[in-house]
Short mmCIF file of C-alpha atoms and ligand atoms in Angstrom, two decimals:
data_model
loop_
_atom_site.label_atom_id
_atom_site.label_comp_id
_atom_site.label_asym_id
_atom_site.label_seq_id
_atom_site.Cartn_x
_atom_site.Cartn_y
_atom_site.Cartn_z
CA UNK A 1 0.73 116.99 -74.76
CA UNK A 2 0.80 116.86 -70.92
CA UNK A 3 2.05 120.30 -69.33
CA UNK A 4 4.52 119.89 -66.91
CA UNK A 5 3.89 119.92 -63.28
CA UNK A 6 3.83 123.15 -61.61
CA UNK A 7 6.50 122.39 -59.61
CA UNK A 8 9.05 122.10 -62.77
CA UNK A 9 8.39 125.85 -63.16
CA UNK A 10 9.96 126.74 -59.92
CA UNK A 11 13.14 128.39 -59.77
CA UNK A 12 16.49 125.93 -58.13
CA UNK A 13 16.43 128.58 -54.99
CA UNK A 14 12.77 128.16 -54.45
CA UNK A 15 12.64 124.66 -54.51
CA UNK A 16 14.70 124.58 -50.66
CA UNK A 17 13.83 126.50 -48.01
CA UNK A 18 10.94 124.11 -46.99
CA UNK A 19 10.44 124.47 -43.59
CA UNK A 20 7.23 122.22 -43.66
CA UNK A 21 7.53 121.14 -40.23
CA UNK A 22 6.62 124.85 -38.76
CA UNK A 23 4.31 125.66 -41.62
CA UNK A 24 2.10 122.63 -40.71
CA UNK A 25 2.23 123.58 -36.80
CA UNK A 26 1.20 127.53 -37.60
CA UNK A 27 -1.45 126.53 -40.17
CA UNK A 28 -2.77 124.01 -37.47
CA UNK A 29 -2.66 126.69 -34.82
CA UNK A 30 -4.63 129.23 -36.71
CA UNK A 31 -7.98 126.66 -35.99
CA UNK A 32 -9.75 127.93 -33.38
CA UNK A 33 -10.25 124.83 -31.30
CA UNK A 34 -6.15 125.29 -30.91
CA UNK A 35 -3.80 126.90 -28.12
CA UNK A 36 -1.26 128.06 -30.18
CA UNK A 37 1.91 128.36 -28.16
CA UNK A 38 3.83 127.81 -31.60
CA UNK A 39 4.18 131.70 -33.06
CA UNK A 40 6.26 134.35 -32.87
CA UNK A 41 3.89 136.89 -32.70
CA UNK A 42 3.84 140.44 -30.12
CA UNK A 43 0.46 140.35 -28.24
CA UNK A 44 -2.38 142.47 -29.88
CA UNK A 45 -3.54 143.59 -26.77
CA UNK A 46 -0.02 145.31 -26.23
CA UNK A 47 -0.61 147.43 -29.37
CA UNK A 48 -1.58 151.06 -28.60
CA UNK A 49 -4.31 151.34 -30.77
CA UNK A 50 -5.59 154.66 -29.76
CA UNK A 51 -2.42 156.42 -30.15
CA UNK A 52 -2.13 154.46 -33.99
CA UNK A 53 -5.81 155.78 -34.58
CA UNK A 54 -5.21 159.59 -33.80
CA UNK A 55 -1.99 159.26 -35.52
CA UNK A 56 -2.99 157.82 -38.52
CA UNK A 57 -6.21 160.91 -38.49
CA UNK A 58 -3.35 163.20 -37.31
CA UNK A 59 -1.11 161.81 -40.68
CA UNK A 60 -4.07 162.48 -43.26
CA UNK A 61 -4.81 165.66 -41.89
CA UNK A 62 -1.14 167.13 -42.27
CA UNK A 63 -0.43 165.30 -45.72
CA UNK A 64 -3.38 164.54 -47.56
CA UNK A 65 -2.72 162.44 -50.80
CA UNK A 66 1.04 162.98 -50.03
CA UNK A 67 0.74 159.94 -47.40
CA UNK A 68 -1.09 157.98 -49.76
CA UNK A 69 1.55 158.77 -52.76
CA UNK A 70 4.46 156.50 -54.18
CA UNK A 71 7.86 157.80 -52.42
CA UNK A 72 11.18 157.60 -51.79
CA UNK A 73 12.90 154.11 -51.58
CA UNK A 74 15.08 154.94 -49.10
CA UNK A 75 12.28 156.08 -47.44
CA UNK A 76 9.91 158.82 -46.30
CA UNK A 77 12.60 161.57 -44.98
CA UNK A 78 9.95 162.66 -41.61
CA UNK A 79 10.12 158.71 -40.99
CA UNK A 80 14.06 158.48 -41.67
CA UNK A 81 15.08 160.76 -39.74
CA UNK A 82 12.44 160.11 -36.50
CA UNK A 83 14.50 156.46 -36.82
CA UNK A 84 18.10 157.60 -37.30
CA UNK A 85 16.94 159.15 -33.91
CA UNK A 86 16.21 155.99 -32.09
CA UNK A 87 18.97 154.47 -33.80
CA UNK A 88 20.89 157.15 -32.02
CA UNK A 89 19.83 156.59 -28.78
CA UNK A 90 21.24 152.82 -28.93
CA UNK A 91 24.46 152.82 -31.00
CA UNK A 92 26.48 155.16 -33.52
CA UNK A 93 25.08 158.54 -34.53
CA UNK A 94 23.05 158.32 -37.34
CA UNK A 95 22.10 160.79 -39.84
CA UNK A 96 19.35 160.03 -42.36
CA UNK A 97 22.13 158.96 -44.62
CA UNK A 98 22.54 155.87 -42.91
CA UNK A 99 18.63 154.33 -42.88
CA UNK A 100 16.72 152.85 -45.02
CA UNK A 101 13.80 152.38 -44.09
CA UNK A 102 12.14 148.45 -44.67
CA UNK A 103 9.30 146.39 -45.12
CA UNK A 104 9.66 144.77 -41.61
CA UNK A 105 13.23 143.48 -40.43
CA UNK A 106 12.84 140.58 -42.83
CA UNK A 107 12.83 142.25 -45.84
CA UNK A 108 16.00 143.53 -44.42
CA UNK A 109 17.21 140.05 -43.72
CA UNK A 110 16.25 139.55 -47.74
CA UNK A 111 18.01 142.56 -49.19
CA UNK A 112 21.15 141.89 -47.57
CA UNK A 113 21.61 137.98 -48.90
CA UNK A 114 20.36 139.50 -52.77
CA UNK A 115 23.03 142.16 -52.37
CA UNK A 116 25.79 140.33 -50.64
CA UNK A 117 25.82 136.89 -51.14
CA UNK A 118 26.42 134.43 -54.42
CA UNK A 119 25.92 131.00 -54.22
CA UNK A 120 28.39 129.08 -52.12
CA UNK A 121 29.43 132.87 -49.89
CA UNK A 122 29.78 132.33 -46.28
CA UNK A 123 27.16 133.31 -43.33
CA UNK A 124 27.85 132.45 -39.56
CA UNK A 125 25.12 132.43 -37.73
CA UNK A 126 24.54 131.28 -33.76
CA UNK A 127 23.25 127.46 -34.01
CA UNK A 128 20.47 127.18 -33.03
CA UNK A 129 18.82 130.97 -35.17
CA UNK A 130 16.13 132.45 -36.40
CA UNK A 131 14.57 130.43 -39.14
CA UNK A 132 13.61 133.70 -41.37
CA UNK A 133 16.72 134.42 -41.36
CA UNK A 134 18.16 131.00 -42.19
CA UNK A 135 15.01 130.99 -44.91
CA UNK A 136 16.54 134.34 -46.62
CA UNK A 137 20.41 133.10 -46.84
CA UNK A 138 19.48 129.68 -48.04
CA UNK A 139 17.46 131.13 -50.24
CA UNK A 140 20.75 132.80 -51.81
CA UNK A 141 22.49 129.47 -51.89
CA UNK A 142 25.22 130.48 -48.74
CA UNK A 143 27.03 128.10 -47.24
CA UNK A 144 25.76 128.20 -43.19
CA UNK A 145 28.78 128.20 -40.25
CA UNK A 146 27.33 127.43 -37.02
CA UNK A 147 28.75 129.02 -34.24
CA UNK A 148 28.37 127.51 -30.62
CA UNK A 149 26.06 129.80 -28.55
CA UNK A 150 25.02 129.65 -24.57
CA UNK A 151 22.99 132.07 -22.29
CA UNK A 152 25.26 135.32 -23.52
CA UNK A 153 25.25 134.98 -27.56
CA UNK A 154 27.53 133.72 -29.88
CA UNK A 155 30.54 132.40 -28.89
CA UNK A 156 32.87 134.91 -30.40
CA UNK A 157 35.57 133.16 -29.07
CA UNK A 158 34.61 129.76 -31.27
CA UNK A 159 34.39 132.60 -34.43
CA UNK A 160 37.52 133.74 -33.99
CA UNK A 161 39.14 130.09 -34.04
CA UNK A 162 37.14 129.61 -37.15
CA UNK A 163 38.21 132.57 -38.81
CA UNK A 164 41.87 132.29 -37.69
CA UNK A 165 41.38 128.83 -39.77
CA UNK A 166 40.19 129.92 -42.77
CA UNK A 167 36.42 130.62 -42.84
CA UNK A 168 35.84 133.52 -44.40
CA UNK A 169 32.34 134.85 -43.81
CA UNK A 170 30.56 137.34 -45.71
CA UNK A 171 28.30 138.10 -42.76
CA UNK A 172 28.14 137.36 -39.05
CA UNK A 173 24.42 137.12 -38.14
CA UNK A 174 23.46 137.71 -34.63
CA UNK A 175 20.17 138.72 -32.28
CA UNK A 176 21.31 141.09 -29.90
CA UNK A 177 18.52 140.80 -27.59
CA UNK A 178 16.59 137.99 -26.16
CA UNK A 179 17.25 135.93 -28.65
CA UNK A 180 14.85 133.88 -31.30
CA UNK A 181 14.88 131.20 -30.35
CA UNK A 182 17.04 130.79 -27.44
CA UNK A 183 16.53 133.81 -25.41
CA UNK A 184 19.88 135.04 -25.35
CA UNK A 185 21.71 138.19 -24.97
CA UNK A 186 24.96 138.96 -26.41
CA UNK A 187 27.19 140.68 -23.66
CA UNK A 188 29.36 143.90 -24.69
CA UNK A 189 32.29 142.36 -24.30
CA UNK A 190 31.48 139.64 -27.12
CA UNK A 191 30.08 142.63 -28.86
CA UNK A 192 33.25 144.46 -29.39
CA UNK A 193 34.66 141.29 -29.50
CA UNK A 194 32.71 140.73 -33.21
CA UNK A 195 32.90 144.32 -33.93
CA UNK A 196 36.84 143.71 -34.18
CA UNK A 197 36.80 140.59 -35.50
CA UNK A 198 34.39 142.28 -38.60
CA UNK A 199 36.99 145.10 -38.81
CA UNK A 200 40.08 142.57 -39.20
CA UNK A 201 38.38 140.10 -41.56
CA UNK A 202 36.10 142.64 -43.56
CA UNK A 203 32.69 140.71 -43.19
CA UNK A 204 29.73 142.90 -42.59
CA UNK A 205 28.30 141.97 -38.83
CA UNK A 206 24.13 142.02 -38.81
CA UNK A 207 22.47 142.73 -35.50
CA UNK A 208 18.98 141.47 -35.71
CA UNK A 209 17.19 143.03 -32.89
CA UNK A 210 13.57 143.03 -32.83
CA UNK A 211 13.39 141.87 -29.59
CA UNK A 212 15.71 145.05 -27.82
CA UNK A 213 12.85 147.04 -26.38
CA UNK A 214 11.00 143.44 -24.12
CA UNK A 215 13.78 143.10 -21.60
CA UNK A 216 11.59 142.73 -18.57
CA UNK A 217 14.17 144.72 -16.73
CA UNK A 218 14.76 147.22 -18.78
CA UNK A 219 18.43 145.88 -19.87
CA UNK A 220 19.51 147.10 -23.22
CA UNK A 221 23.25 146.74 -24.43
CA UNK A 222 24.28 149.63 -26.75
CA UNK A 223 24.93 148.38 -30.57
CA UNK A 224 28.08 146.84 -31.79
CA UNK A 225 28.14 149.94 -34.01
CA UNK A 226 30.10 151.86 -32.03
CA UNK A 227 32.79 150.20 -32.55
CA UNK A 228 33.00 149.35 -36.33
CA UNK A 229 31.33 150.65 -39.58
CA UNK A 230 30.75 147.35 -40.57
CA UNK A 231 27.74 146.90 -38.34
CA UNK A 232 24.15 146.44 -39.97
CA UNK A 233 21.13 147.00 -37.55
CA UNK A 234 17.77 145.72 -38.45
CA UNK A 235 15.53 147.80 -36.15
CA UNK A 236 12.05 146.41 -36.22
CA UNK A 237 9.52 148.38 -34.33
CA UNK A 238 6.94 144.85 -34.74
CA UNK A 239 7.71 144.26 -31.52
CA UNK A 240 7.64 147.03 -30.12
CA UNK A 241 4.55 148.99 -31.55
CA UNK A 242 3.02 146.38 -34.04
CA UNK A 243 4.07 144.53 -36.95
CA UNK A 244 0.87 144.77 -39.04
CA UNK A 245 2.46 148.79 -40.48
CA UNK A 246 5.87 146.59 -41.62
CA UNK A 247 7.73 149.71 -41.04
CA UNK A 248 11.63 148.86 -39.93
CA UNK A 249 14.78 150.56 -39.75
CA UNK A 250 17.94 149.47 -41.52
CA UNK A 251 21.02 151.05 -40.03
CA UNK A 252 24.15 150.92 -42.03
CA UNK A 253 27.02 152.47 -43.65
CA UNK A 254 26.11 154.86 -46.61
CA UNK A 255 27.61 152.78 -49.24
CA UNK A 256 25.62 149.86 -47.99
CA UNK A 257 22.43 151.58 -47.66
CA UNK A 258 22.55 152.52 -51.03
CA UNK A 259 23.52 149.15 -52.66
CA UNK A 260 20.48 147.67 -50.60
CA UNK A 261 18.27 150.65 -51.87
CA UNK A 262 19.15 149.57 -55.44
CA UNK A 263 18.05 145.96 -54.56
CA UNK A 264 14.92 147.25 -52.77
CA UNK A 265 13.73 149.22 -55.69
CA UNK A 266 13.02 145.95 -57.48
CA UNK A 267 11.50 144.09 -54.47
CA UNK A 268 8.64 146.90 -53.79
CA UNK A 269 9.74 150.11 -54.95
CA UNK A 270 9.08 151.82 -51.59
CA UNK A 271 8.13 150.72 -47.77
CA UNK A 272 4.05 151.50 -47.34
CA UNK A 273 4.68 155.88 -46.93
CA UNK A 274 1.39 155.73 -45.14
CA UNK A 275 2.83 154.07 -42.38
CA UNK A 276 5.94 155.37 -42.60
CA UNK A 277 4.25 158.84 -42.06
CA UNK A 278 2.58 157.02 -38.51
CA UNK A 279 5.36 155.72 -37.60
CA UNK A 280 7.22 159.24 -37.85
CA UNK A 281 4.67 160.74 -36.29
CA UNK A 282 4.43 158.53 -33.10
CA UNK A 283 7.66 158.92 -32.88
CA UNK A 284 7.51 162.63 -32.55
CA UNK A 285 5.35 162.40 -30.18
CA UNK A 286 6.97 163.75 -26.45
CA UNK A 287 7.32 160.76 -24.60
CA UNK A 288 5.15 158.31 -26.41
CA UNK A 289 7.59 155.92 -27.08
CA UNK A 290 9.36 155.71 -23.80
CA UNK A 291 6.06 155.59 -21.75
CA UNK A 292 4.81 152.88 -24.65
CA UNK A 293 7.76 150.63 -24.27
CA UNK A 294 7.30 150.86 -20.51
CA UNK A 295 4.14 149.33 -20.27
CA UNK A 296 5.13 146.72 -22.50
CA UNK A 297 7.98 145.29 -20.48
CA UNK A 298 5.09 145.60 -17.39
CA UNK A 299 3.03 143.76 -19.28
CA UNK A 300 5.48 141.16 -21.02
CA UNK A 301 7.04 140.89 -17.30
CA UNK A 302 3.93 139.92 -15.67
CA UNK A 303 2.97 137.29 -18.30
CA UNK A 304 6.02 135.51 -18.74
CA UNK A 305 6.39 135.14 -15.01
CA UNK A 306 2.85 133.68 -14.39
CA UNK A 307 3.10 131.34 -17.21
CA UNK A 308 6.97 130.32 -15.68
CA UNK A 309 5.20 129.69 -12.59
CA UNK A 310 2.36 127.61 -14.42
CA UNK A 311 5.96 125.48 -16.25
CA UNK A 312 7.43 124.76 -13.05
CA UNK A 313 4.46 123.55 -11.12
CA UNK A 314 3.00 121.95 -13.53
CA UNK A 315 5.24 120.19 -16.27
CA UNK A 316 8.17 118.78 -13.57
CA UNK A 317 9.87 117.13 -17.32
CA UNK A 318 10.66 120.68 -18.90
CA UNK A 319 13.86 122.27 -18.29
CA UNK A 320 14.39 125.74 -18.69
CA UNK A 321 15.74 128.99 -17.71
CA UNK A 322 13.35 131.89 -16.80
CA UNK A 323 14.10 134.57 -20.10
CA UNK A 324 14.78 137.70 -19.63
CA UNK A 325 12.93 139.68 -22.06
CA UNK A 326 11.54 138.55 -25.38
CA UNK A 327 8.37 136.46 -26.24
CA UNK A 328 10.01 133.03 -26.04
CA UNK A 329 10.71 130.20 -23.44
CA UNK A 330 13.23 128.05 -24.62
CA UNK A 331 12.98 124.74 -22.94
CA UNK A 332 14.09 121.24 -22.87
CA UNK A 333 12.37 117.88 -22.19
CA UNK A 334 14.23 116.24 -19.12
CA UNK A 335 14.12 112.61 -20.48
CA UNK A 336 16.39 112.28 -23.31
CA UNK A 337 14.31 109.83 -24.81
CA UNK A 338 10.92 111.88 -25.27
CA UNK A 339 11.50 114.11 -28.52
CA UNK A 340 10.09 116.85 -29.40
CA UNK A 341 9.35 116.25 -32.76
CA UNK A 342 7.59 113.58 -31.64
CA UNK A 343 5.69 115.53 -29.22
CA UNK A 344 4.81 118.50 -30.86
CA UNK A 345 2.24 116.69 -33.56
CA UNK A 346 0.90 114.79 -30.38
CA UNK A 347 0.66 117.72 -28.25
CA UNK A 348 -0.94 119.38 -31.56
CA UNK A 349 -3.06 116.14 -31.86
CA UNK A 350 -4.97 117.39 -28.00
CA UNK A 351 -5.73 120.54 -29.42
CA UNK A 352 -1.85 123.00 -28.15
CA UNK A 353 0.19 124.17 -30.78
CA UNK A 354 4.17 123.98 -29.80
CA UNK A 355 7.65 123.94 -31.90
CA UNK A 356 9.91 121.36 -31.43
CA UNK A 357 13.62 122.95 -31.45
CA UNK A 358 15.01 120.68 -34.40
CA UNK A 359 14.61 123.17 -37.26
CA UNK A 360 15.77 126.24 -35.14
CA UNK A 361 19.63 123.97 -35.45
CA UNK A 362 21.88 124.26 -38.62
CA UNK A 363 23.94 121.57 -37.26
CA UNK A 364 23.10 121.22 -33.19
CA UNK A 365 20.57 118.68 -31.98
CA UNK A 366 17.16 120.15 -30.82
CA UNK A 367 15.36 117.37 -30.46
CA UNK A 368 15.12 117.79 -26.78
CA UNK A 369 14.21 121.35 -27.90
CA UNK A 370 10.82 123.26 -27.40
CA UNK A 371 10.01 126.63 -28.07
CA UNK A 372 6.78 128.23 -26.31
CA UNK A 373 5.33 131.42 -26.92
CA UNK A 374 3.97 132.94 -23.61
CA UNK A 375 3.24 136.07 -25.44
CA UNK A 376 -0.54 135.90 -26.96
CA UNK A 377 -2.53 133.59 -25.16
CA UNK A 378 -4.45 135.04 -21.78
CA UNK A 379 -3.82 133.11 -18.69
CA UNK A 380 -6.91 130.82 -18.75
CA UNK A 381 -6.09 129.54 -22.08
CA UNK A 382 -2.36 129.01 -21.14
CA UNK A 383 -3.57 127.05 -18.08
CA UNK A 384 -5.34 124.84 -20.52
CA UNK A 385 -2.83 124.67 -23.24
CA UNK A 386 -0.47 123.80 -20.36
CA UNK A 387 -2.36 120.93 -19.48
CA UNK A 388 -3.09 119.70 -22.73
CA UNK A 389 0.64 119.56 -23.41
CA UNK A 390 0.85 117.84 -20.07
CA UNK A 391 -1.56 115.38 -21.41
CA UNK A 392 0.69 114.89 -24.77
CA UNK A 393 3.96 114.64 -22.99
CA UNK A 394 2.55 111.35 -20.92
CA UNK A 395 1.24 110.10 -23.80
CA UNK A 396 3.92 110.06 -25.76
CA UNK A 397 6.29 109.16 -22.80
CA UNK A 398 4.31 106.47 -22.22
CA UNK A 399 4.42 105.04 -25.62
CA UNK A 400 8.72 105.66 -25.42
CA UNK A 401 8.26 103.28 -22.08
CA UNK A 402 6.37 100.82 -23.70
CA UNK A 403 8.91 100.51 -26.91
CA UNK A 404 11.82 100.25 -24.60
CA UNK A 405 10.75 97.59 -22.48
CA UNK A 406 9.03 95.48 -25.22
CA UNK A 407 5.63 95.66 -23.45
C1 PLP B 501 14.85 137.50 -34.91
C2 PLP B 501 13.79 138.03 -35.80
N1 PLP B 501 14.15 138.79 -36.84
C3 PLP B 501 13.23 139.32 -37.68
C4 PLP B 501 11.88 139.08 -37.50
C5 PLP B 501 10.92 139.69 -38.47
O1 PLP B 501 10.43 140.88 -37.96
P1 PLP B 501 9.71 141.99 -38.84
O2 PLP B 501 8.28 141.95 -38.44
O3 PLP B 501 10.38 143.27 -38.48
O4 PLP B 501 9.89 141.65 -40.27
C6 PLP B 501 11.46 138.28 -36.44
C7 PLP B 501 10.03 137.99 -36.27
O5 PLP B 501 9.60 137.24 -35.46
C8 PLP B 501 12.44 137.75 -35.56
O6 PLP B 501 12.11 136.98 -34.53
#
């Protein structure tokens, strides 16, 4: 007898959720020979190292084995209640009562579609989103709504029609802050706009904001959550110490910190208490954090606007407008006819890694859609990814000439 295939094994919800198109790019960008302007990821010379290091000696000092025990699965309480501070600072009071503390934002993102969401439940989400997050809900079999988006978030506006016709979400997904991938932020008006709108229609509204602390300019909108109890905040510090500790903040109602508690215990038991412990201990620090995220938005400020200048003197075909704050420029190939999902393998083909926009959409079009990371790459190598890409782009617009004319 023949055993089946491996792939019979697999569970119906792990057989979507393919998103092979990105996977291929990010395994291709990890060879060296590569640019990668494809991931997500903060830049590891932003990470402050030294203050991790003494922290981390400072940690093992004070606790001992007790930082290198099994704990709580809320969370460590030192590390709870250093982040109900900073959720504090941005939105509702919060007592310890109201975090849990997570394996990185995503495992948030994960623990709210086990808890909330049976197959065929509701999530609106801005169109185009972040694709963890759209990973995580189709994992739980929801049924997506795409809401229109521009330059300011969701268009609550477009929600509210839906809702008034019927839709009734489970959960409104949104990115605060310089949005993934479009750059966006969500004014306060649409803000209270969705807090009331989650209030009269009893879905529970998820701010996603790893992104909060990079606006270049300091901007940062308070959280919808002081306007409703139905707000969930994902706080991930990945972007704004590192992500390698996966320590995040969930910010929630009681009852739904404890239902997602329940739901964590099964996933891991516990966030890592080691760093948990850092984490609450950098955050204790006087000042650290404020003079931290400072010279991040210097340094995220500096590099986005060389490599805009680099887009705009060099690639005349890409649209786009100069972000804000976050690690993303979110652009769009002038001639409708070049697209970039064509592109991307070719630009990957002369050695730059991009993402075409098509699988950021649940319904929109991105296939005039790129997404670059500015974030990682030092200037010299952006120059030469830039031109690679450059290189690609004729290429391929060449060929598109060629095809339409016959010749
Ligand atoms: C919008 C958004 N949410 C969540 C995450 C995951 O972050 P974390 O490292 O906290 O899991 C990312 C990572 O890029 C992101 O862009």
């Amino acid at each position: 007898m023949t055993a089946p295939a491996l792939d019979r094994l697999l569970a119906a919800p792990a057989r979507l959720n393919r998103s092979d198109a990105i996977r291929a790019i990010l395994a291709a960008a990890a060879d060296p020979g590569v640019i990668s302007l494809a991931g997500g990821v903060p830049a590891p010379d932003s990470f402050p190292l030294d203050a991790v290091t003494a922290a981390a000696a400072g940690v093992l000092r004070e606790h001992g084995a007790a930082a290198l025990q099994y704990s709580p699965t809320e969370g460590v309480l030192a590390a709870r209640a250093a982040l109900a501070g900073l959720a504090s600072q941005t939105g509702a009071p919060a007592g310890v009562d109201r975090i849990l503390v997570t394996s990185g934002s995503q495992q948030g993102l994960d623990l709210l579609a086990r808890t909330y969401l049976d197959r065929g439940d509701t999530v609106a989400l801005d169109d185009p989103s972040y694709l963890g997050a759209v990973q995580a809900f189709r994992r739980a079999e929801a049924r997506l709504l795409p809401v229109p988006a521009d330059g300011g978030g969701m268009d609550t506006a477009a929600l509210a029609a839906r809702l008034a016709a019927g839709a009734r979400p489970k959960l409104v997904y949104v990115i605060p802050h310089f949005h993934n991938p479009s750059g966006a932020l969500l004014g306060a008006a649409r803000r209270a706009h969705l807090a009331e709108l989650a209030d009269r229609y009893g879905f529970l509204l998820v701010e996603d904001d790893p992104y909060a602390d990079l606006g270049f300019d300091g901007v940062r909108l308070p959280s919808a959550d002081l306007h409703s109890d139905r707000v969930v905040r994902l706080l991930s510090l990945s972007k704004t110490l590192c992500p390698g500790l996966r320590v995040a903040a969930l910010v929630a109602a009681a009852p739904v910190v404890s239902a997602l508690a329940a739901t964590k215990q099964s996933a891991d038991l516990h966030t890592n208490t080691f760093g948990q412990y850092v984490v609450a201990r950098l955050l204790a620090e006087p000042g650290f954090l404020a003079g931290h995220v400072a010279s991040l938005r210097a340094f995220y400020r500096a590099r986005a606007t060389r490599f805009g200048a680099m887009l705009r003197d060099r690639l005349r075909w890409l649209e786009f407008d100069p972000p804000r704050g976050g690690l993303f420029f979110w652009c769009s190939i002038a001639d409708p006819e070049v697209r970039s999902d064509q592109l991307a393998p070719a630009a990957l083909a002369a050695g730059v890694a991009v993402v075409p926009g098509g699988p950021f959409f649940v319904a929109g079009d991105g296939s005039r859609h790129l997404r670059l990371s500015y974030a990682t790459v030092p200037d010299a190598a952006q120059h030469t990814g830039v031109g690679r890409l450059d290189a690609a782009y004729r290429a391929v617009a060449a060929a598109v000439t060629r095809h339409r004319t016959g010749k």
